[in-house]
Coordinates of C-alpha atoms in Angstrom, one line a residue:
M1 CA 47.0 24.5 -10.8
G2 CA 47.3 27.0 -8.1
I3 CA 50.0 25.2 -6.1
T4 CA 51.2 27.8 -3.6
P5 CA 54.1 27.8 -1.1
E6 CA 51.5 27.4 1.6
T7 CA 50.2 24.1 0.1
R8 CA 53.7 22.8 0.0
S9 CA 54.0 23.2 3.8
P10 CA 54.4 19.9 5.7
T11 CA 51.6 21.0 8.0
Y12 CA 49.4 22.1 5.2
P13 CA 47.4 24.8 7.1
T14 CA 43.8 25.6 6.3
T15 CA 44.2 28.3 3.7
K16 CA 42.2 29.4 0.5
A17 CA 44.1 26.5 -1.4
T18 CA 42.6 24.1 1.0
K19 CA 39.2 25.0 0.1
T20 CA 39.7 25.6 -3.5
M21 CA 41.6 22.4 -4.1
P22 CA 40.0 19.0 -3.1
V23 CA 41.9 16.4 -1.2
V24 CA 42.5 14.4 -4.3
A25 CA 44.3 17.3 -5.9
F26 CA 46.6 17.5 -3.0
D27 CA 47.0 13.8 -2.9
G28 CA 48.4 13.6 -6.4
F29 CA 50.6 16.6 -5.5
S30 CA 51.9 14.8 -2.7
L31 CA 52.7 11.8 -4.8
G32 CA 55.3 13.7 -6.7
N33 CA 56.7 16.0 -3.9
L34 CA 55.8 14.3 -0.7
P35 CA 55.5 10.7 -1.2
R36 CA 56.1 9.9 2.5
L37 CA 52.6 11.4 3.2
K38 CA 51.1 8.7 1.0

């Protein structure tokens, strides 16, 4: 999937992953790991 430690950051900085992965992809990722963001 390309999940990197940078994407797991609470702040979720603008990195390569942000541009390659759509918001929907991170949204689904946050559902399992960061549910409080949803």
